[in-house]
Amino acid sequence: MEYEIVTLQEKTAVGIAARTNNLSPDMGAVIGGLWNRFYHEGIYSSIPEKANTKALGIYTDYAGDEKSDYTAMVACETANGPQEGEYCVCRIPAGRYAKFVVHGDMVQAVASAWQEIWQMELPRSFQCDFEEYQDDSMENAEIHIYVGLLENTIQNGDGKTMIESRCGILCSECAYREQMNCKGCIHIQKPFWGDNCPVKSCCEAKTAKHCGNCENFPCDLLNQFAYDEKQGDGGKRIEQCRSWKNA
């Protein structure tokens, strides 16, 4: 199941919540009941200062495995939380998340996606995961699922450290990534900033995952990029490649 690593800013969510467990026979009824109350008891419409029209399904307070109790919350993102005691308030923490995009039946597609996610060897933080419903279509919905990850331990499905770029830049921290709909240089053929990237092309010609795997690391080309007066980062990408190499 494909995903991308994204970095999110903190969000404030307001809604209603309940405790449940994935192995509990009434888990579906508990979460379904929250959704029913949220819309049919006027909770959604009464929450002020919504940041957008998207609904959120949020899961927090795990003990760290599928058998543990957790807090399920149905909410929407707001600019500010309401007065204390009115509704539940959740702070979705800033940090790195694995983002999955799901299409299909609003209930079945999400359930199937979570079954796969629980089987993946992600370095999960178990602090906060959430679903963001992009529309209200029941049969052909688009849902974004965000799974919280431990900082500085991003891994792929086989448990190895995930490489975000060829040159050592952390694509998940790039300010232009969402704006340009860029999935990172490993996952694209042509960079959005030009016809090609010499470092990317060099790595791929040598079948190296990143510059740290090259026998000439760090080469003149990488040093030129890393210490460029306008676009460089003072050698940070070189150290990141070295970190990936030694992981």
PDB file of C-alpha atoms in Angstrom:
ATOM      1  CA  MET A   1       0.000   0.000   0.000  1.00  0.00           C
ATOM      2  CA  GLU A   2       1.594   3.255  -1.152  1.00  0.00           C
ATOM      3  CA  TYR A   3       2.075   6.307   1.045  1.00  0.00           C
ATOM      4  CA  GLU A   4       4.151   9.457   1.272  1.00  0.00           C
ATOM      5  CA  ILE A   5       5.858  11.086   4.239  1.00  0.00           C
ATOM      6  CA  VAL A   6       4.506  14.542   5.069  1.00  0.00           C
ATOM      7  CA  THR A   7       5.223  17.050   7.814  1.00  0.00           C
ATOM      8  CA  LEU A   8       2.161  18.685   9.366  1.00  0.00           C
ATOM      9  CA  GLN A   9       1.704  21.712  11.540  1.00  0.00           C
ATOM     10  CA  GLU A  10      -0.372  21.379  14.721  1.00  0.00           C
ATOM     11  CA  LYS A  11      -4.138  21.355  14.176  1.00  0.00           C
ATOM     12  CA  THR A  12      -6.972  22.039  16.610  1.00  0.00           C
ATOM     13  CA  ALA A  13      -9.983  19.742  16.279  1.00  0.00           C
ATOM     14  CA  VAL A  14     -13.328  19.962  18.053  1.00  0.00           C
ATOM     15  CA  GLY A  15     -15.972  17.246  18.314  1.00  0.00           C
ATOM     16  CA  ILE A  16     -17.108  14.280  20.408  1.00  0.00           C
ATOM     17  CA  ALA A  17     -15.179  11.247  21.630  1.00  0.00           C
ATOM     18  CA  ALA A  18     -15.431   7.785  23.199  1.00  0.00           C
ATOM     19  CA  ARG A  19     -13.083   4.998  24.319  1.00  0.00           C
ATOM     20  CA  THR A  20     -13.040   1.731  22.397  1.00  0.00           C
ATOM     21  CA  ASN A  21     -10.849  -1.170  21.266  1.00  0.00           C
ATOM     22  CA  ASN A  22     -10.294  -2.749  17.856  1.00  0.00           C
ATOM     23  CA  LEU A  23     -11.081  -6.192  19.277  1.00  0.00           C
ATOM     24  CA  SER A  24     -14.222  -5.069  21.081  1.00  0.00           C
ATOM     25  CA  PRO A  25     -17.437  -6.497  19.556  1.00  0.00           C
ATOM     26  CA  ASP A  26     -19.103  -3.077  19.814  1.00  0.00           C
ATOM     27  CA  MET A  27     -16.202  -1.081  18.318  1.00  0.00           C
ATOM     28  CA  GLY A  28     -18.109  -0.440  15.082  1.00  0.00           C
ATOM     29  CA  ALA A  29     -21.215   0.638  16.975  1.00  0.00           C
ATOM     30  CA  VAL A  30     -19.204   3.013  19.190  1.00  0.00           C
ATOM     31  CA  ILE A  31     -17.468   4.770  16.304  1.00  0.00           C
ATOM     32  CA  GLY A  32     -20.569   4.672  14.108  1.00  0.00           C
ATOM     33  CA  GLY A  33     -22.550   6.177  16.961  1.00  0.00           C
ATOM     34  CA  LEU A  34     -20.123   9.089  17.162  1.00  0.00           C
ATOM     35  CA  TRP A  35     -20.550   9.829  13.464  1.00  0.00           C
ATOM     36  CA  ASN A  36     -24.327   9.594  13.760  1.00  0.00           C
ATOM     37  CA  ARG A  37     -24.432  11.991  16.715  1.00  0.00           C
ATOM     38  CA  PHE A  38     -21.965  14.373  15.085  1.00  0.00           C
ATOM     39  CA  TYR A  39     -24.218  15.011  12.111  1.00  0.00           C
ATOM     40  CA  HIS A  40     -27.742  14.139  13.242  1.00  0.00           C
ATOM     41  CA  GLU A  41     -27.652  15.914  16.606  1.00  0.00           C
ATOM     42  CA  GLY A  42     -26.439  19.184  15.088  1.00  0.00           C
ATOM     43  CA  ILE A  43     -22.954  19.022  16.604  1.00  0.00           C
ATOM     44  CA  TYR A  44     -21.126  19.661  13.339  1.00  0.00           C
ATOM     45  CA  SER A  45     -23.280  22.654  12.454  1.00  0.00           C
ATOM     46  CA  SER A  46     -22.911  24.184  15.921  1.00  0.00           C
ATOM     47  CA  ILE A  47     -19.087  24.186  16.042  1.00  0.00           C
ATOM     48  CA  PRO A  48     -17.835  27.727  15.349  1.00  0.00           C
ATOM     49  CA  GLU A  49     -14.827  28.897  13.346  1.00  0.00           C
ATOM     50  CA  LYS A  50     -14.378  25.777  11.209  1.00  0.00           C
ATOM     51  CA  ALA A  51     -11.112  25.828   9.272  1.00  0.00           C
ATOM     52  CA  ASN A  52     -12.728  23.922   6.395  1.00  0.00           C
ATOM     53  CA  THR A  53     -15.673  21.628   5.622  1.00  0.00           C
ATOM     54  CA  LYS A  54     -13.764  18.363   6.049  1.00  0.00           C
ATOM     55  CA  ALA A  55     -14.668  15.867   8.771  1.00  0.00           C
ATOM     56  CA  LEU A  56     -11.986  14.146  10.847  1.00  0.00           C
ATOM     57  CA  GLY A  57     -11.858  10.736  12.482  1.00  0.00           C
ATOM     58  CA  ILE A  58      -9.103  10.943  15.114  1.00  0.00           C
ATOM     59  CA  TYR A  59      -7.499   8.157  17.169  1.00  0.00           C
ATOM     60  CA  THR A  60      -5.335   8.933  20.198  1.00  0.00           C
ATOM     61  CA  ASP A  61      -4.111   7.550  23.534  1.00  0.00           C
ATOM     62  CA  TYR A  62      -2.945   4.160  22.264  1.00  0.00           C
ATOM     63  CA  ALA A  63      -0.896   1.885  24.469  1.00  0.00           C
ATOM     64  CA  GLY A  64       0.998   0.866  21.359  1.00  0.00           C
ATOM     65  CA  ASP A  65      -0.646  -2.178  19.806  1.00  0.00           C
ATOM     66  CA  GLU A  66      -3.832  -3.261  18.075  1.00  0.00           C
ATOM     67  CA  LYS A  67      -5.244  -4.816  21.240  1.00  0.00           C
ATOM     68  CA  SER A  68      -5.131  -1.605  23.273  1.00  0.00           C
ATOM     69  CA  ASP A  69      -7.962   0.749  24.110  1.00  0.00           C
ATOM     70  CA  TYR A  70      -7.823   4.149  22.445  1.00  0.00           C
ATOM     71  CA  THR A  71      -9.871   7.315  22.181  1.00  0.00           C
ATOM     72  CA  ALA A  72     -11.887   7.698  18.979  1.00  0.00           C
ATOM     73  CA  MET A  73     -13.040  11.192  18.114  1.00  0.00           C
ATOM     74  CA  VAL A  74     -15.224  12.588  15.336  1.00  0.00           C
ATOM     75  CA  ALA A  75     -14.453  16.242  14.776  1.00  0.00           C
ATOM     76  CA  CYS A  76     -13.640  19.069  12.426  1.00  0.00           C
ATOM     77  CA  GLU A  77     -10.628  21.360  12.338  1.00  0.00           C
ATOM     78  CA  THR A  78     -11.163  24.794  13.863  1.00  0.00           C
ATOM     79  CA  ALA A  79      -9.269  28.042  14.094  1.00  0.00           C
ATOM     80  CA  ASN A  80      -9.812  28.088  17.879  1.00  0.00           C
ATOM     81  CA  GLY A  81     -11.198  25.625  20.401  1.00  0.00           C
ATOM     82  CA  PRO A  82     -14.585  26.355  22.023  1.00  0.00           C
ATOM     83  CA  GLN A  83     -15.020  27.175  25.658  1.00  0.00           C
ATOM     84  CA  GLU A  84     -14.031  24.404  28.052  1.00  0.00           C
ATOM     85  CA  GLY A  85     -16.734  21.792  28.587  1.00  0.00           C
ATOM     86  CA  GLU A  86     -18.720  22.548  25.443  1.00  0.00           C
ATOM     87  CA  TYR A  87     -17.180  19.804  23.292  1.00  0.00           C
ATOM     88  CA  CYS A  88     -14.012  17.696  23.256  1.00  0.00           C
ATOM     89  CA  VAL A  89     -10.899  19.456  22.005  1.00  0.00           C
ATOM     90  CA  CYS A  90      -7.960  17.596  20.452  1.00  0.00           C
ATOM     91  CA  ARG A  91      -4.585  18.956  19.435  1.00  0.00           C
ATOM     92  CA  ILE A  92      -3.315  16.971  16.458  1.00  0.00           C
ATOM     93  CA  PRO A  93       0.422  17.240  17.059  1.00  0.00           C
ATOM     94  CA  ALA A  94       2.846  18.675  14.559  1.00  0.00           C
ATOM     95  CA  GLY A  95       5.277  16.180  13.091  1.00  0.00           C
ATOM     96  CA  ARG A  96       5.786  13.540  10.456  1.00  0.00           C
ATOM     97  CA  TYR A  97       2.999  11.353   9.207  1.00  0.00           C
ATOM     98  CA  ALA A  98       2.609   8.603   6.628  1.00  0.00           C
ATOM     99  CA  LYS A  99      -0.161   9.837   4.331  1.00  0.00           C
ATOM    100  CA  PHE A 100      -2.378   7.307   2.555  1.00  0.00           C
ATOM    101  CA  VAL A 101      -4.986   8.330  -0.040  1.00  0.00           C
ATOM    102  CA  VAL A 102      -8.032   6.047  -0.185  1.00  0.00           C
ATOM    103  CA  HIS A 103     -10.911   6.042  -2.670  1.00  0.00           C
ATOM    104  CA  GLY A 104     -14.162   4.099  -2.580  1.00  0.00           C
ATOM    105  CA  ASP A 105     -16.963   3.278  -0.205  1.00  0.00           C
ATOM    106  CA  MET A 106     -16.625   5.601   2.768  1.00  0.00           C
ATOM    107  CA  VAL A 107     -16.877   2.793   5.321  1.00  0.00           C
ATOM    108  CA  GLN A 108     -15.437  -0.252   3.575  1.00  0.00           C
ATOM    109  CA  ALA A 109     -12.486   1.511   1.911  1.00  0.00           C
ATOM    110  CA  VAL A 110     -11.317   2.993   5.209  1.00  0.00           C
ATOM    111  CA  ALA A 111     -11.733  -0.305   7.072  1.00  0.00           C
ATOM    112  CA  SER A 112      -9.732  -2.169   4.412  1.00  0.00           C
ATOM    113  CA  ALA A 113      -7.000   0.469   4.445  1.00  0.00           C
ATOM    114  CA  TRP A 114      -6.601   0.248   8.228  1.00  0.00           C
ATOM    115  CA  GLN A 115      -6.345  -3.539   8.044  1.00  0.00           C
ATOM    116  CA  GLU A 116      -3.371  -3.139   5.714  1.00  0.00           C
ATOM    117  CA  ILE A 117      -1.816  -0.309   7.715  1.00  0.00           C
ATOM    118  CA  TRP A 118      -1.836  -2.393  10.915  1.00  0.00           C
ATOM    119  CA  GLN A 119       0.170  -5.059   9.072  1.00  0.00           C
ATOM    120  CA  MET A 120       2.834  -2.627   7.882  1.00  0.00           C
ATOM    121  CA  GLU A 121       6.125  -2.164   9.713  1.00  0.00           C
ATOM    122  CA  LEU A 122       5.833   1.582  10.112  1.00  0.00           C
ATOM    123  CA  PRO A 123       7.748   3.293  12.957  1.00  0.00           C
ATOM    124  CA  ARG A 124       4.489   4.537  14.455  1.00  0.00           C
ATOM    125  CA  SER A 125       4.414   7.006  17.324  1.00  0.00           C
ATOM    126  CA  PHE A 126       0.938   5.825  18.479  1.00  0.00           C
ATOM    127  CA  GLN A 127       0.356   9.400  19.600  1.00  0.00           C
ATOM    128  CA  CYS A 128      -2.232  10.414  17.020  1.00  0.00           C
ATOM    129  CA  ASP A 129      -3.605   9.018  13.747  1.00  0.00           C
ATOM    130  CA  PHE A 130      -6.470  10.534  11.836  1.00  0.00           C
ATOM    131  CA  GLU A 131      -8.700  10.310   8.778  1.00  0.00           C
ATOM    132  CA  GLU A 132      -9.574  13.424   6.800  1.00  0.00           C
ATOM    133  CA  TYR A 133     -12.706  13.065   4.671  1.00  0.00           C
ATOM    134  CA  GLN A 134     -12.383  15.234   1.583  1.00  0.00           C
ATOM    135  CA  ASP A 135     -16.070  15.045   0.634  1.00  0.00           C
ATOM    136  CA  ASP A 136     -19.377  13.560   1.804  1.00  0.00           C
ATOM    137  CA  SER A 137     -19.793  10.938  -0.934  1.00  0.00           C
ATOM    138  CA  MET A 138     -20.682   7.562   0.577  1.00  0.00           C
ATOM    139  CA  GLU A 139     -19.935   5.412  -2.478  1.00  0.00           C
ATOM    140  CA  ASN A 140     -16.965   7.177  -4.066  1.00  0.00           C
ATOM    141  CA  ALA A 141     -15.292   9.096  -1.274  1.00  0.00           C
ATOM    142  CA  GLU A 142     -11.726  10.364  -1.098  1.00  0.00           C
ATOM    143  CA  ILE A 143     -10.187   9.927   2.333  1.00  0.00           C
ATOM    144  CA  HIS A 144      -6.697  10.874   3.469  1.00  0.00           C
ATOM    145  CA  ILE A 145      -5.355   8.760   6.326  1.00  0.00           C
ATOM    146  CA  TYR A 146      -2.475  10.151   8.386  1.00  0.00           C
ATOM    147  CA  VAL A 147      -0.455   7.796  10.588  1.00  0.00           C
ATOM    148  CA  GLY A 148       1.812   9.453  13.146  1.00  0.00           C
ATOM    149  CA  LEU A 149       5.488   8.478  12.923  1.00  0.00           C
ATOM    150  CA  LEU A 150       8.391   8.610  15.328  1.00  0.00           C
ATOM    151  CA  GLU A 151      10.770  11.451  14.590  1.00  0.00           C
ATOM    152  CA  ASN A 152      14.071  10.652  12.850  1.00  0.00           C
ATOM    153  CA  THR A 153      13.207   6.968  12.324  1.00  0.00           C
ATOM    154  CA  ILE A 154      11.359   7.008   9.030  1.00  0.00           C
ATOM    155  CA  GLN A 155      11.366   3.517   7.541  1.00  0.00           C
ATOM    156  CA  ASN A 156       9.812   1.726   4.625  1.00  0.00           C
ATOM    157  CA  GLY A 157       7.829  -1.504   4.626  1.00  0.00           C
ATOM    158  CA  ASP A 158      10.838  -3.811   4.971  1.00  0.00           C
ATOM    159  CA  GLY A 159      12.067  -2.033   8.094  1.00  0.00           C
ATOM    160  CA  LYS A 160      14.962  -0.207   6.407  1.00  0.00           C
ATOM    161  CA  THR A 161      15.550   3.506   6.693  1.00  0.00           C
ATOM    162  CA  MET A 162      13.517   5.379   4.105  1.00  0.00           C
ATOM    163  CA  ILE A 163      15.492   7.578   1.722  1.00  0.00           C
ATOM    164  CA  GLU A 164      13.700  10.820   0.909  1.00  0.00           C
ATOM    165  CA  SER A 165      15.955  12.129  -1.866  1.00  0.00           C
ATOM    166  CA  ARG A 166      19.086  11.380  -3.871  1.00  0.00           C
ATOM    167  CA  CYS A 167      21.187  14.269  -2.548  1.00  0.00           C
ATOM    168  CA  GLY A 168      20.159  14.227   1.122  1.00  0.00           C
ATOM    169  CA  ILE A 169      17.508  16.935   1.142  1.00  0.00           C
ATOM    170  CA  LEU A 170      14.554  16.016   3.378  1.00  0.00           C
ATOM    171  CA  CYS A 171      11.719  16.333   0.870  1.00  0.00           C
ATOM    172  CA  SER A 172       9.103  16.019   3.625  1.00  0.00           C
ATOM    173  CA  GLU A 173      10.299  19.372   5.005  1.00  0.00           C
ATOM    174  CA  CYS A 174      10.220  21.204   1.662  1.00  0.00           C
ATOM    175  CA  ALA A 175       7.943  24.258   1.669  1.00  0.00           C
ATOM    176  CA  TYR A 176       7.137  23.759  -2.022  1.00  0.00           C
ATOM    177  CA  ARG A 177       6.181  20.089  -1.839  1.00  0.00           C
ATOM    178  CA  GLU A 178       2.445  20.482  -1.335  1.00  0.00           C
ATOM    179  CA  GLN A 179       2.215  23.636  -3.433  1.00  0.00           C
ATOM    180  CA  MET A 180       3.829  21.927  -6.450  1.00  0.00           C
ATOM    181  CA  ASN A 181       2.294  18.497  -5.744  1.00  0.00           C
ATOM    182  CA  CYS A 182       5.811  17.041  -5.713  1.00  0.00           C
ATOM    183  CA  LYS A 183       6.255  13.506  -4.352  1.00  0.00           C
ATOM    184  CA  GLY A 184      10.025  13.830  -3.947  1.00  0.00           C
ATOM    185  CA  CYS A 185      12.782  13.272  -6.478  1.00  0.00           C
ATOM    186  CA  ILE A 186      12.877   9.509  -5.921  1.00  0.00           C
ATOM    187  CA  HIS A 187       9.270   9.222  -7.073  1.00  0.00           C
ATOM    188  CA  ILE A 188       9.297  11.610 -10.038  1.00  0.00           C
ATOM    189  CA  GLN A 189      11.090  11.624 -13.377  1.00  0.00           C
ATOM    190  CA  LYS A 190      11.313  15.367 -13.955  1.00  0.00           C
ATOM    191  CA  PRO A 191      11.811  17.879 -11.107  1.00  0.00           C
ATOM    192  CA  PHE A 192       9.300  20.717 -10.929  1.00  0.00           C
ATOM    193  CA  TRP A 193      12.152  23.250 -10.748  1.00  0.00           C
ATOM    194  CA  GLY A 194      13.732  22.405 -14.124  1.00  0.00           C
ATOM    195  CA  ASP A 195      14.326  19.897 -16.901  1.00  0.00           C
ATOM    196  CA  ASN A 196      16.631  17.745 -14.784  1.00  0.00           C
ATOM    197  CA  CYS A 197      18.734  17.579 -11.637  1.00  0.00           C
ATOM    198  CA  PRO A 198      22.387  16.579 -12.206  1.00  0.00           C
ATOM    199  CA  VAL A 199      22.667  14.931  -8.788  1.00  0.00           C
ATOM    200  CA  LYS A 200      19.464  12.913  -9.255  1.00  0.00           C
ATOM    201  CA  SER A 201      20.537  11.869 -12.765  1.00  0.00           C
ATOM    202  CA  CYS A 202      24.019  10.872 -11.575  1.00  0.00           C
ATOM    203  CA  CYS A 203      22.692   8.705  -8.734  1.00  0.00           C
ATOM    204  CA  GLU A 204      20.172   6.953 -10.943  1.00  0.00           C
ATOM    205  CA  ALA A 205      22.746   6.347 -13.693  1.00  0.00           C
ATOM    206  CA  LYS A 206      24.918   4.606 -11.090  1.00  0.00           C
ATOM    207  CA  THR A 207      21.851   2.792  -9.600  1.00  0.00           C
ATOM    208  CA  ALA A 208      22.686   4.371  -6.225  1.00  0.00           C
ATOM    209  CA  LYS A 209      19.786   4.996  -3.852  1.00  0.00           C
ATOM    210  CA  HIS A 210      21.411   8.232  -2.724  1.00  0.00           C
ATOM    211  CA  CYS A 211      24.764   9.987  -2.896  1.00  0.00           C
ATOM    212  CA  GLY A 212      25.994   8.317   0.281  1.00  0.00           C
ATOM    213  CA  ASN A 213      26.037   4.974  -1.558  1.00  0.00           C
ATOM    214  CA  CYS A 214      28.461   6.269  -4.199  1.00  0.00           C
ATOM    215  CA  GLU A 215      32.145   5.357  -4.043  1.00  0.00           C
ATOM    216  CA  ASN A 216      32.999   9.008  -4.820  1.00  0.00           C
ATOM    217  CA  PHE A 217      30.915  10.410  -1.948  1.00  0.00           C
ATOM    218  CA  PRO A 218      31.054  13.299  -1.304  1.00  0.00           C
ATOM    219  CA  CYS A 219      31.951  14.309  -4.844  1.00  0.00           C
ATOM    220  CA  ASP A 220      32.583  17.769  -6.328  1.00  0.00           C
ATOM    221  CA  LEU A 221      29.070  17.923  -7.780  1.00  0.00           C
ATOM    222  CA  LEU A 222      27.387  17.235  -4.440  1.00  0.00           C
ATOM    223  CA  ASN A 223      29.686  19.695  -2.657  1.00  0.00           C
ATOM    224  CA  GLN A 224      28.851  22.325  -5.263  1.00  0.00           C
ATOM    225  CA  PHE A 225      25.139  21.891  -4.576  1.00  0.00           C
ATOM    226  CA  ALA A 226      25.505  21.653  -0.799  1.00  0.00           C
ATOM    227  CA  TYR A 227      27.632  24.799  -0.440  1.00  0.00           C
ATOM    228  CA  ASP A 228      26.086  26.942  -3.165  1.00  0.00           C
ATOM    229  CA  GLU A 229      25.730  30.526  -1.900  1.00  0.00           C
ATOM    230  CA  LYS A 230      22.067  30.856  -2.931  1.00  0.00           C
ATOM    231  CA  GLN A 231      20.621  27.329  -2.939  1.00  0.00           C
ATOM    232  CA  GLY A 232      22.968  25.423  -0.630  1.00  0.00           C
ATOM    233  CA  ASP A 233      22.394  24.302   2.943  1.00  0.00           C
ATOM    234  CA  GLY A 234      25.904  24.503   4.354  1.00  0.00           C
ATOM    235  CA  GLY A 235      26.528  20.778   3.898  1.00  0.00           C
ATOM    236  CA  LYS A 236      23.446  19.502   5.761  1.00  0.00           C
ATOM    237  CA  ARG A 237      22.448  17.249   2.859  1.00  0.00           C
ATOM    238  CA  ILE A 238      25.892  15.653   2.872  1.00  0.00           C
ATOM    239  CA  GLU A 239      25.531  14.792   6.548  1.00  0.00           C
ATOM    240  CA  GLN A 240      22.053  13.394   5.868  1.00  0.00           C
ATOM    241  CA  CYS A 241      23.434  11.123   3.149  1.00  0.00           C
ATOM    242  CA  ARG A 242      26.133  10.007   5.568  1.00  0.00           C
ATOM    243  CA  SER A 243      23.411   9.249   8.131  1.00  0.00           C
ATOM    244  CA  TRP A 244      21.438   7.196   5.605  1.00  0.00           C
ATOM    245  CA  LYS A 245      24.609   5.373   4.603  1.00  0.00           C
ATOM    246  CA  ASN A 246      25.393   4.399   8.200  1.00  0.00           C
ATOM    247  CA  ALA A 247      21.805   3.512   9.192  1.00  0.00           C
TER     248      ALA A 247
END
